[in-house]
PDB file of C-alpha atoms and ligand atoms in Angstrom:
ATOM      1  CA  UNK A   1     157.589 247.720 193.486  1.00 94.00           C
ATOM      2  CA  UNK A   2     154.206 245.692 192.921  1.00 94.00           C
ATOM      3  CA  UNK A   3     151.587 247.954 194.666  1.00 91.00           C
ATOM      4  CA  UNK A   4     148.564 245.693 196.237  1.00 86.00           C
ATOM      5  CA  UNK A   5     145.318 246.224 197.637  1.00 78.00           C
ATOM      6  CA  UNK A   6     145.786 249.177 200.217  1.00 74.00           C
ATOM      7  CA  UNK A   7     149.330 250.503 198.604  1.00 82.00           C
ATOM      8  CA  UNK A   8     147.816 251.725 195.017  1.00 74.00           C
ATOM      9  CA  UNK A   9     147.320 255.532 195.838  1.00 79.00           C
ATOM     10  CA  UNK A  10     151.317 255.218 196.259  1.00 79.00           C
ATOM     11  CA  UNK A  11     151.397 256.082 192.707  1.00 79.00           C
ATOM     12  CA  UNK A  12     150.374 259.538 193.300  1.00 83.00           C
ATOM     13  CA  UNK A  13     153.972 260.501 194.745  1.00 85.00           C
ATOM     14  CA  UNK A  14     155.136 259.137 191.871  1.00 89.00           C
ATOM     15  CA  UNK A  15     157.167 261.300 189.142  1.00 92.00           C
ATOM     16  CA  UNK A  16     156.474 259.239 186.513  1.00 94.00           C
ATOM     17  CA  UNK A  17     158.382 259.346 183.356  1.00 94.00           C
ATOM     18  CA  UNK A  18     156.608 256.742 181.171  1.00 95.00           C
ATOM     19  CA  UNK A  19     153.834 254.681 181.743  1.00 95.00           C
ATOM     20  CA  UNK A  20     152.032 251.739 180.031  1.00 95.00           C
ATOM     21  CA  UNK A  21     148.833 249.237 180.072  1.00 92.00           C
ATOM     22  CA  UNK A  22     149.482 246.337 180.652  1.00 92.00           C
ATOM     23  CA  UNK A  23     147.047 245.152 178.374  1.00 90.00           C
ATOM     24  CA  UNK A  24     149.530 247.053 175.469  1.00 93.00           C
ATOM     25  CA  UNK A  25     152.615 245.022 177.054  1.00 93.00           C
ATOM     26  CA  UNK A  26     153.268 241.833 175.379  1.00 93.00           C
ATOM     27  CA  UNK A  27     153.065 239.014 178.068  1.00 92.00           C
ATOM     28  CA  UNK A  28     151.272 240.860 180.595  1.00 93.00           C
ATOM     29  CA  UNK A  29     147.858 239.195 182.002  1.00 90.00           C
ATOM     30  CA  UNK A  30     145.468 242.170 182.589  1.00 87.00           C
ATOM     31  CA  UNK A  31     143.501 241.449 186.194  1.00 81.00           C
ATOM     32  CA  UNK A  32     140.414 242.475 186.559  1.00 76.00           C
ATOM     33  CA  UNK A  33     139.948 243.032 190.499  1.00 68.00           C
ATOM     34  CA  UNK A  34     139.071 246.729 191.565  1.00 60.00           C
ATOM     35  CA  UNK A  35     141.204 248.602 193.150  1.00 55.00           C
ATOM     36  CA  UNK A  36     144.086 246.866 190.927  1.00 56.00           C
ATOM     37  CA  UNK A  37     144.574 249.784 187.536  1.00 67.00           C
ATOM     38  CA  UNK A  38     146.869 247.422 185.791  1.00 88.00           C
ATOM     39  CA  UNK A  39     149.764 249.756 184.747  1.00 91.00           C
ATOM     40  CA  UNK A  40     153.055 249.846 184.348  1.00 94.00           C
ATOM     41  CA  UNK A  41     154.641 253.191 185.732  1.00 94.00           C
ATOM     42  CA  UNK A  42     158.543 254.270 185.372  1.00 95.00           C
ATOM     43  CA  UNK A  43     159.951 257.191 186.993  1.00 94.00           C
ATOM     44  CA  UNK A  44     161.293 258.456 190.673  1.00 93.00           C
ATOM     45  CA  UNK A  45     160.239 258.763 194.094  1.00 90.00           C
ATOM     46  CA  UNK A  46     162.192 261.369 196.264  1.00 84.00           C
ATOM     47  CA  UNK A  47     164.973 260.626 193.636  1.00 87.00           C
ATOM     48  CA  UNK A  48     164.821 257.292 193.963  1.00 91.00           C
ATOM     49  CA  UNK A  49     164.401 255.674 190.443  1.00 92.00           C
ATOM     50  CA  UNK A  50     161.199 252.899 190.388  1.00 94.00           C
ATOM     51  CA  UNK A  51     159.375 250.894 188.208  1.00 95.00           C
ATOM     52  CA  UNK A  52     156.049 250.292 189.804  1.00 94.00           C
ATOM     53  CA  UNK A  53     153.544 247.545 188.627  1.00 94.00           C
ATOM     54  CA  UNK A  54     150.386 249.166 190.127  1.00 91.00           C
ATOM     55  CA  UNK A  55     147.991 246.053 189.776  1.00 86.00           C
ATOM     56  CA  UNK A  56     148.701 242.165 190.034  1.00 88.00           C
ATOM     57  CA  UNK A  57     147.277 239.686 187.911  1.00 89.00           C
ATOM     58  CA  UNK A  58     145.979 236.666 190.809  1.00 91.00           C
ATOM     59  CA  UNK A  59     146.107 233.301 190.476  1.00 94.00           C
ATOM     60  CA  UNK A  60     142.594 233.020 191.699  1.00 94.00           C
ATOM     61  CA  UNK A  61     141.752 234.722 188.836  1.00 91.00           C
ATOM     62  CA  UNK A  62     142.451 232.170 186.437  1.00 92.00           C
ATOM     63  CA  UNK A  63     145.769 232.772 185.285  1.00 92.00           C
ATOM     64  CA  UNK A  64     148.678 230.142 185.783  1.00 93.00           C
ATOM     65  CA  UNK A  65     151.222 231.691 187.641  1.00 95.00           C
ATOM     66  CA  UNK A  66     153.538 231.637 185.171  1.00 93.00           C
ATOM     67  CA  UNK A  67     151.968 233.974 183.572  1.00 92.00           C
ATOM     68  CA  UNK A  68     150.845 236.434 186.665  1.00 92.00           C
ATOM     69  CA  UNK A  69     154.727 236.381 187.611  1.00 96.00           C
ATOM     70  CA  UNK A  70     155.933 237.312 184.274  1.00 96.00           C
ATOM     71  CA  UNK A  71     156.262 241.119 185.206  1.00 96.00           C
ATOM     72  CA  UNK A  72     158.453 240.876 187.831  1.00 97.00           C
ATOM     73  CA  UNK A  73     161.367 238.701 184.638  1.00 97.00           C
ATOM     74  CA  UNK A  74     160.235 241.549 182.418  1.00 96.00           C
ATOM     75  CA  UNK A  75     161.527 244.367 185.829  1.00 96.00           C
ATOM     76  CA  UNK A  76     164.938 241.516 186.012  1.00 96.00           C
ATOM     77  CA  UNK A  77     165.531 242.063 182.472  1.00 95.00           C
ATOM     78  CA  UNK A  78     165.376 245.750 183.085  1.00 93.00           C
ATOM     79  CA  UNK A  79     168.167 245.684 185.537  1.00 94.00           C
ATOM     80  CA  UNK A  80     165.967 245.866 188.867  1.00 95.00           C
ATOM     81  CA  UNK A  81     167.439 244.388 191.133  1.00 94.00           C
ATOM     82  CA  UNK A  82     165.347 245.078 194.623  1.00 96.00           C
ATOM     83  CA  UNK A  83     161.750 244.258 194.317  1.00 97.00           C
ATOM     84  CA  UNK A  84     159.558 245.563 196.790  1.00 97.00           C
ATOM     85  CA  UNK A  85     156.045 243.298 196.992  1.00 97.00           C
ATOM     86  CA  UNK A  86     153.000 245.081 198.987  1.00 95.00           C
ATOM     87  CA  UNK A  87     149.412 243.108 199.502  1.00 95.00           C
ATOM     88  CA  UNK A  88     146.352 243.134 201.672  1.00 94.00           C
ATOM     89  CA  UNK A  89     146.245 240.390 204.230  1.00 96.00           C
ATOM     90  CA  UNK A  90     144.131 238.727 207.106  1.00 97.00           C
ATOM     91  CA  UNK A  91     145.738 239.257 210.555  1.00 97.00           C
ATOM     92  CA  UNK A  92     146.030 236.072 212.485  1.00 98.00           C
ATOM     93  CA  UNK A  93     148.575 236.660 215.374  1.00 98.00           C
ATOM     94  CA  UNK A  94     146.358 238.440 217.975  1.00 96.00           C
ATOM     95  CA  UNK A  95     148.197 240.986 218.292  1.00 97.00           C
ATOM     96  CA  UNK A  96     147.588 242.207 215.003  1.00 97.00           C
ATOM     97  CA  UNK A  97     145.576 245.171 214.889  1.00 95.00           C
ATOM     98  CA  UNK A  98     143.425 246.085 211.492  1.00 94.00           C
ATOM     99  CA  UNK A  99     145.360 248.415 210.324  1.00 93.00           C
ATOM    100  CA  UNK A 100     148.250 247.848 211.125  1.00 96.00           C
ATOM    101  CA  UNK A 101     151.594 246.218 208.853  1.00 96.00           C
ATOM    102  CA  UNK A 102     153.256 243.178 208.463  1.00 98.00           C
ATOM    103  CA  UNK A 103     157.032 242.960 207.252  1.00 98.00           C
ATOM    104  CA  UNK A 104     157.720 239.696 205.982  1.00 98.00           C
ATOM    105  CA  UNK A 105     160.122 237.887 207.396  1.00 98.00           C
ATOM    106  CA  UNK A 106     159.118 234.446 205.770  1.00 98.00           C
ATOM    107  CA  UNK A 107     155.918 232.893 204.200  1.00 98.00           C
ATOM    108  CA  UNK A 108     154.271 229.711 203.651  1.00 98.00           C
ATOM    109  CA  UNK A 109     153.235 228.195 200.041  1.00 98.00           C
ATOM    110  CA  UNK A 110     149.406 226.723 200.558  1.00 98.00           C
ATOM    111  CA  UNK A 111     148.535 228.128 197.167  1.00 98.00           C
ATOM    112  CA  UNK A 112     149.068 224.384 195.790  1.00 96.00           C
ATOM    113  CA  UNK A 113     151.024 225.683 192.943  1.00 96.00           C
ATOM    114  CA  UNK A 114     154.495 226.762 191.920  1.00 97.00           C
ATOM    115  CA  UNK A 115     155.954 229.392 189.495  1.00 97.00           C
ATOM    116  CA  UNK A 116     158.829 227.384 188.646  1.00 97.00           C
ATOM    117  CA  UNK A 117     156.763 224.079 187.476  1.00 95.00           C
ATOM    118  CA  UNK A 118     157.495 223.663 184.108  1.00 92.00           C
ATOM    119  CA  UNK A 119     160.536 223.864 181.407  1.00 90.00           C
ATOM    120  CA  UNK A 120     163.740 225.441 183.255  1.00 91.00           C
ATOM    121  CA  UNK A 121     164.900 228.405 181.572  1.00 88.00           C
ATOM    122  CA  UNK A 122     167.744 228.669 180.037  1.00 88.00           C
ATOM    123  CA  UNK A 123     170.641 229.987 182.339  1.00 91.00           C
ATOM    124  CA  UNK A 124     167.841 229.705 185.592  1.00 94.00           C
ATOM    125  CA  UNK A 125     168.251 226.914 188.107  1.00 93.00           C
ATOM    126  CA  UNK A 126     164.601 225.982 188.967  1.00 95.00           C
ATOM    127  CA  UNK A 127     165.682 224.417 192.928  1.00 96.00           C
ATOM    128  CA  UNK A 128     165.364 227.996 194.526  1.00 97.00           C
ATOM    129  CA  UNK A 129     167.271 228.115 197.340  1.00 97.00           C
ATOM    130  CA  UNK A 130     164.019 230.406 199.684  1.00 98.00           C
ATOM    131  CA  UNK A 131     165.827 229.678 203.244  1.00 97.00           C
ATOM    132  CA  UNK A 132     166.226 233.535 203.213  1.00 96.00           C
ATOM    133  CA  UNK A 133     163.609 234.440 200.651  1.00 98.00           C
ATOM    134  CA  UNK A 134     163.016 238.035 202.208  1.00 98.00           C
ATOM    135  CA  UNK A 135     166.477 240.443 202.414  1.00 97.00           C
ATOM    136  CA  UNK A 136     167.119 240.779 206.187  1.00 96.00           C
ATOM    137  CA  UNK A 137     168.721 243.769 205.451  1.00 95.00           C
ATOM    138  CA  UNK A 138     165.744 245.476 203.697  1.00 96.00           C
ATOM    139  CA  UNK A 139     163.700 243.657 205.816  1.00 96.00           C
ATOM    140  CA  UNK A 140     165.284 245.645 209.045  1.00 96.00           C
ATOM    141  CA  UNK A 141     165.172 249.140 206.724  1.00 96.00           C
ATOM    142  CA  UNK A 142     161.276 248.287 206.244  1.00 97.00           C
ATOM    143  CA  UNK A 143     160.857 247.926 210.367  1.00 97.00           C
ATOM    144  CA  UNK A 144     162.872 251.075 210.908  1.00 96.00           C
ATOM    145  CA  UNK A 145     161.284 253.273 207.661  1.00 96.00           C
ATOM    146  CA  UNK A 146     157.595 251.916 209.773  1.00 97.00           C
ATOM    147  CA  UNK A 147     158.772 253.440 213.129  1.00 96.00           C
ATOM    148  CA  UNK A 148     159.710 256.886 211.409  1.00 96.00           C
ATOM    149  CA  UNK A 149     156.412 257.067 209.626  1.00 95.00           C
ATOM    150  CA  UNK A 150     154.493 256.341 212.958  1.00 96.00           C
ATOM    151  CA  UNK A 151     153.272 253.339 211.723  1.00 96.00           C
ATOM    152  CA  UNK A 152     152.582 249.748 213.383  1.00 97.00           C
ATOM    153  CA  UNK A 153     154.196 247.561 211.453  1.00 97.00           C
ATOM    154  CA  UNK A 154     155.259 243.654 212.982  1.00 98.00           C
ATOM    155  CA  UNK A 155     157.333 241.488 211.611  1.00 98.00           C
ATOM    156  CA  UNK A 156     155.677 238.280 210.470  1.00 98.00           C
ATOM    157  CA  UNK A 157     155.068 234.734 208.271  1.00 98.00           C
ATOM    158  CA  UNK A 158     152.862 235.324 205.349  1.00 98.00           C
ATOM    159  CA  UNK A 159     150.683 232.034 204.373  1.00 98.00           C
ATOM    160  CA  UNK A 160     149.502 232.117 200.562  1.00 98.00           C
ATOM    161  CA  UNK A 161     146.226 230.472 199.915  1.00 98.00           C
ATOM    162  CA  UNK A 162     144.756 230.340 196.007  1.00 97.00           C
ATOM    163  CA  UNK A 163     141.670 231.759 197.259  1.00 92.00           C
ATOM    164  CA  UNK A 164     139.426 232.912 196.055  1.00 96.00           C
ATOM    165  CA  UNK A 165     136.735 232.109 198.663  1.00 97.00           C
ATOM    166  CA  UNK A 166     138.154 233.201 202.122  1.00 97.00           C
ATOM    167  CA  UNK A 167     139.084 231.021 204.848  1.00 97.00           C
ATOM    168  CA  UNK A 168     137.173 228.555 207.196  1.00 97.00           C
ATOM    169  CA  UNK A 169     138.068 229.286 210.881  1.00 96.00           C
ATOM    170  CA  UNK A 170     139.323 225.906 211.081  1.00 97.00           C
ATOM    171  CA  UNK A 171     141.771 226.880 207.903  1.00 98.00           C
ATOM    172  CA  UNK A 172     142.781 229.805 210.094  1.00 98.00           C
ATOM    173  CA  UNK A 173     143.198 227.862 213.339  1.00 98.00           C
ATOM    174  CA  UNK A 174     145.582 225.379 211.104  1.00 98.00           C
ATOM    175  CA  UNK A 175     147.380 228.119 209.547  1.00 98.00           C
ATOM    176  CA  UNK A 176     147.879 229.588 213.226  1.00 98.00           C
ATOM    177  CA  UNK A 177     149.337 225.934 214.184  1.00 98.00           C
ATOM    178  CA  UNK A 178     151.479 225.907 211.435  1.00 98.00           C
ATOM    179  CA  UNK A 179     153.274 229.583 211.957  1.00 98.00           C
ATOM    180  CA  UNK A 180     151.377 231.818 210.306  1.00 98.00           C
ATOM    181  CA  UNK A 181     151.085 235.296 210.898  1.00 98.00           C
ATOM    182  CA  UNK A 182     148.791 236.533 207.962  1.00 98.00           C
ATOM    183  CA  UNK A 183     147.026 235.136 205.579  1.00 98.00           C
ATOM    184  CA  UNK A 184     146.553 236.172 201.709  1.00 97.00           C
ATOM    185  CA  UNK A 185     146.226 234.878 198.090  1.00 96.00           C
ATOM    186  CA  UNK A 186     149.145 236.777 196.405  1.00 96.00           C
ATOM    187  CA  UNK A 187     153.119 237.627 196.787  1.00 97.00           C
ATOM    188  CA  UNK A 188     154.697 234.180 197.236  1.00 98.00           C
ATOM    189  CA  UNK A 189     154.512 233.672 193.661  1.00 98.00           C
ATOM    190  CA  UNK A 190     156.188 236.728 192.773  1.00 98.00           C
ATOM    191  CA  UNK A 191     159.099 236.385 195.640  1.00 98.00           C
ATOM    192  CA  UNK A 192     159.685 232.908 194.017  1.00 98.00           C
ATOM    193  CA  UNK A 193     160.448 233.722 190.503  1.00 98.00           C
ATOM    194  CA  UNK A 194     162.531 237.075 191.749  1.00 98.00           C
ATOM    195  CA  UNK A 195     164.339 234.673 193.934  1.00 98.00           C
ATOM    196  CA  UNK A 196     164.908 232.836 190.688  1.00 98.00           C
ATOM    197  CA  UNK A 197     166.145 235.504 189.148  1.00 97.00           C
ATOM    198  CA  UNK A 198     168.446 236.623 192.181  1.00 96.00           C
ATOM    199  CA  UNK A 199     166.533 240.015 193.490  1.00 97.00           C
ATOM    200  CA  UNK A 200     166.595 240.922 196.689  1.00 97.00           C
ATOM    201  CA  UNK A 201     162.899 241.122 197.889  1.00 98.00           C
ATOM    202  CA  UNK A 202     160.918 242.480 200.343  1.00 97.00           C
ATOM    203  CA  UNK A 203     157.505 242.402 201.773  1.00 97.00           C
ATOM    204  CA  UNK A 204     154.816 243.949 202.723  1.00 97.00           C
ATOM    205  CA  UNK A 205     151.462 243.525 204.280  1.00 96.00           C
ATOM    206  CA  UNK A 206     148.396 245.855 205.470  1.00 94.00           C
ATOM    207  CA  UNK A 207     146.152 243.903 207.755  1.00 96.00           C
ATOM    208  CA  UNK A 208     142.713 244.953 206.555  1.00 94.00           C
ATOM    209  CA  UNK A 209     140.982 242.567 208.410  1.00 95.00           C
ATOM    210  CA  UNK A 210     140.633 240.006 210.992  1.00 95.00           C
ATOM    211  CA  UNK A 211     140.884 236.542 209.728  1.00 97.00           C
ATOM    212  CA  UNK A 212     137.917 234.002 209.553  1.00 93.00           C
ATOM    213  CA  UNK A 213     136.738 233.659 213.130  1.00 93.00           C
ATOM    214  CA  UNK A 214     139.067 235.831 214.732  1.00 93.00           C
ATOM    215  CA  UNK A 215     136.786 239.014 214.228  1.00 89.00           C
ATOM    216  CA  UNK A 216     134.687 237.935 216.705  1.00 86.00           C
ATOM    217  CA  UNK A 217     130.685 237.336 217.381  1.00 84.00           C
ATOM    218  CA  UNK A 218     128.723 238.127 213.805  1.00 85.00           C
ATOM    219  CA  UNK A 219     132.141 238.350 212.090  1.00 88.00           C
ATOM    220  CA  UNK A 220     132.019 237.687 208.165  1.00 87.00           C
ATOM    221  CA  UNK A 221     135.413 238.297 205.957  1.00 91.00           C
ATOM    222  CA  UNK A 222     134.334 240.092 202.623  1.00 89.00           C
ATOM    223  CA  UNK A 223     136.152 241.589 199.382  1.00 89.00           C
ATOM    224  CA  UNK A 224     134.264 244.731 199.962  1.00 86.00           C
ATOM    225  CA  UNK A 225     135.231 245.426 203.795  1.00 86.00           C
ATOM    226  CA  UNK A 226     139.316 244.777 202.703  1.00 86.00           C
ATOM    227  CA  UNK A 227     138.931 247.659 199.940  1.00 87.00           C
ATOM    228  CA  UNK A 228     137.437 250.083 202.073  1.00 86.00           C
ATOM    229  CA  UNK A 229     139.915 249.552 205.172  1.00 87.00           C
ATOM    230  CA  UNK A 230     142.926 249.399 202.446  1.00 84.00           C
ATOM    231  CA  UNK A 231     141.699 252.838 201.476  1.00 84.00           C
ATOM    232  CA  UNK A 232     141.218 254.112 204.887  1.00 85.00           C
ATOM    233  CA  UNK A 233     145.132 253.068 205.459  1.00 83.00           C
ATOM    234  CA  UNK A 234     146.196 254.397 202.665  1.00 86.00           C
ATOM    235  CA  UNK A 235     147.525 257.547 203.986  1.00 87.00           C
ATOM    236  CA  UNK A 236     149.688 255.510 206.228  1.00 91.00           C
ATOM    237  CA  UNK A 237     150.865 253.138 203.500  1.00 91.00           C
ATOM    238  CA  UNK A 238     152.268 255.747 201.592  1.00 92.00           C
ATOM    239  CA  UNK A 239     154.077 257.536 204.882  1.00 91.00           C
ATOM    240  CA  UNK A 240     155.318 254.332 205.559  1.00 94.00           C
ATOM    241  CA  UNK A 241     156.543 253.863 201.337  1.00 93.00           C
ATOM    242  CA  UNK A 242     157.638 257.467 201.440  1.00 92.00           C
ATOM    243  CA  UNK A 243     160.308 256.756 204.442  1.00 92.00           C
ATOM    244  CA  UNK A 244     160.997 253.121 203.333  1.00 94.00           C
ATOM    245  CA  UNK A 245     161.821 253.294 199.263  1.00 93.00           C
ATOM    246  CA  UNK A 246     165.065 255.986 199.647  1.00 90.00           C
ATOM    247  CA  UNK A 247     166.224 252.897 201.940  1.00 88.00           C
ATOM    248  CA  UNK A 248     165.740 250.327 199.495  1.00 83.00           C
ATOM    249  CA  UNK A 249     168.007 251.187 196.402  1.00 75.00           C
ATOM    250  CA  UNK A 250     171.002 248.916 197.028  1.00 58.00           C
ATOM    251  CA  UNK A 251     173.524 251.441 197.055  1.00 57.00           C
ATOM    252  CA  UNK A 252     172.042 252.825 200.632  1.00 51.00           C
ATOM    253  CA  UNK A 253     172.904 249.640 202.182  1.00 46.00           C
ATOM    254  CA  UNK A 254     175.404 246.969 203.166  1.00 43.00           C
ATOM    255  CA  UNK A 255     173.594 243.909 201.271  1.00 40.00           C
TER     256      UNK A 255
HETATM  257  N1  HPA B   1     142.234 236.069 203.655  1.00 57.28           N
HETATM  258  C1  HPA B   1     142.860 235.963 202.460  1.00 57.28           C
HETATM  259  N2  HPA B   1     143.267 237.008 201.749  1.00 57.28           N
HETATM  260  C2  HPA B   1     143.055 238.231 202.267  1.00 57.28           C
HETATM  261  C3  HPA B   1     142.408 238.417 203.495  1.00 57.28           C
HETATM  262  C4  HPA B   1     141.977 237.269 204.232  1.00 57.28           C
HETATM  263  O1  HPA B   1     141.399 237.360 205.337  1.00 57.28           O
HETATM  264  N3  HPA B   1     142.351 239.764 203.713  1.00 57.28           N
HETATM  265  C5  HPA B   1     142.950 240.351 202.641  1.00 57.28           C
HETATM  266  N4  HPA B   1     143.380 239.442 201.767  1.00 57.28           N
END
């Protein structure tokens, strides 16, 4: 699991059995954004064994995705198979509510980059087949775990931007045009290279905000407002974890 903006106090339910720095793992980019602790944590949640990578390392934040994506080879290597990718986005479908969550059921690459670019590894095709990039099956648990917890959640299309500045309006009315549900500048990366790497994925958002121009009169987006609605919902994210993660090991499924 890769805990965004909004999702980090899920480590608190964790039992954790070992846990690391990244900046003490070779390969890992250390981020720098608050509200992102940069750690590694291995244990169990309601008996469900978990590796969580509480803190990303962005894109917008200088590093080449390559790099920010490295984590989720290192979980691969480990013998994860089901990766589990949580982030803060911009609602753009009116009826999103702030607040509420997005399942992914797709997303759209504006982040004018690619994981994959570069050498091919060995053994690793680099055409990713993404026509079903998010597990319907998990996808389906998520919706159900969201109606146990008494959360909102939708089902949705995720557009990636680089960022870091937010959005025009007339980015957001383009990004409505083209399908878009929500809008954020992380996740796709990551869901690329564990597509590479065969995991089954799945994805979610927490709306902490309108996006640009859909907040209405005196509206403005900002870094600050997204931190402090991610931590009002964070109660709810982790009701809606707690029901979800026994669902996702792949034993407690069909897929
Ligand atoms: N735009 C891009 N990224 C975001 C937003 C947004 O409105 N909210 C949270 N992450």
């Amino acid at each position: 699991m890769v805990l965004g903006s909004g999702f980090g106090e899920a480590t608190s339910a964790l039992t954790v059995e070992r846990e690391f720095a990244y900046r003490d793992l070779p390969g890992f980019s250390v981020g720098t954004v608050n509200g992102h602790a940069g750690r590694l944590l291995i244990g169990a949640w309601k008996g469900v064994p978990l590796a969580v990578l509480s803190g990303r390392a962005h894109y917008y934040e200088g590093f080449e995705m390559a790099e920010s994506t490295f984590p989720i080879r290192v979980l691969s290597a480990l013998g994860i198979d089901t990766l589990l990718l949580t982030n803060a986005a911009g609602g753009i479908n009116p009826r999103f509510k702030v607040g509420d969550f997005m399942v992914l059921t797709d997303h759209i690459n504006l982040m004018g980059a690619n994981p994959l670019r570069g050498p091919e590894p060995d053994g690793l095709n680099r055409f990713v087949d993404l026509t079903q990039a998010y597990d319907v099956s998990l996808r389906d648990r998520a919706l159900a775990a969201a109606k146990r917890a008494k959360v909102k959640a939708h089902a949705g299309v995720y557009v990636a931007v680089s960022g870091p500045s937010f959005e025009t309006p007339a980015e957001i009315r383009a990004f409505s045009t083209l399908g878009a549900d929500a809008v954020g500048m992380s996740t796709v990366p990551e869901t690329i290279v564990a597509r590479q790497l065969g995991m089954r994925v799945a994805g979610l958002s927490c709306i902490t905000n309108a996006a640009a121009g859909l907040g209405g009169k005196g509206q403005v987006v900002s870094h600050l407002d997204v931190m402090e609605l991610a931590r009002q919902r964070s109660s709810h994210a982790m009701r809606f974890l707690g029901e979800l993660i026994p669902e996702l090991s792949s034993d407690s499924g069909e897929a």
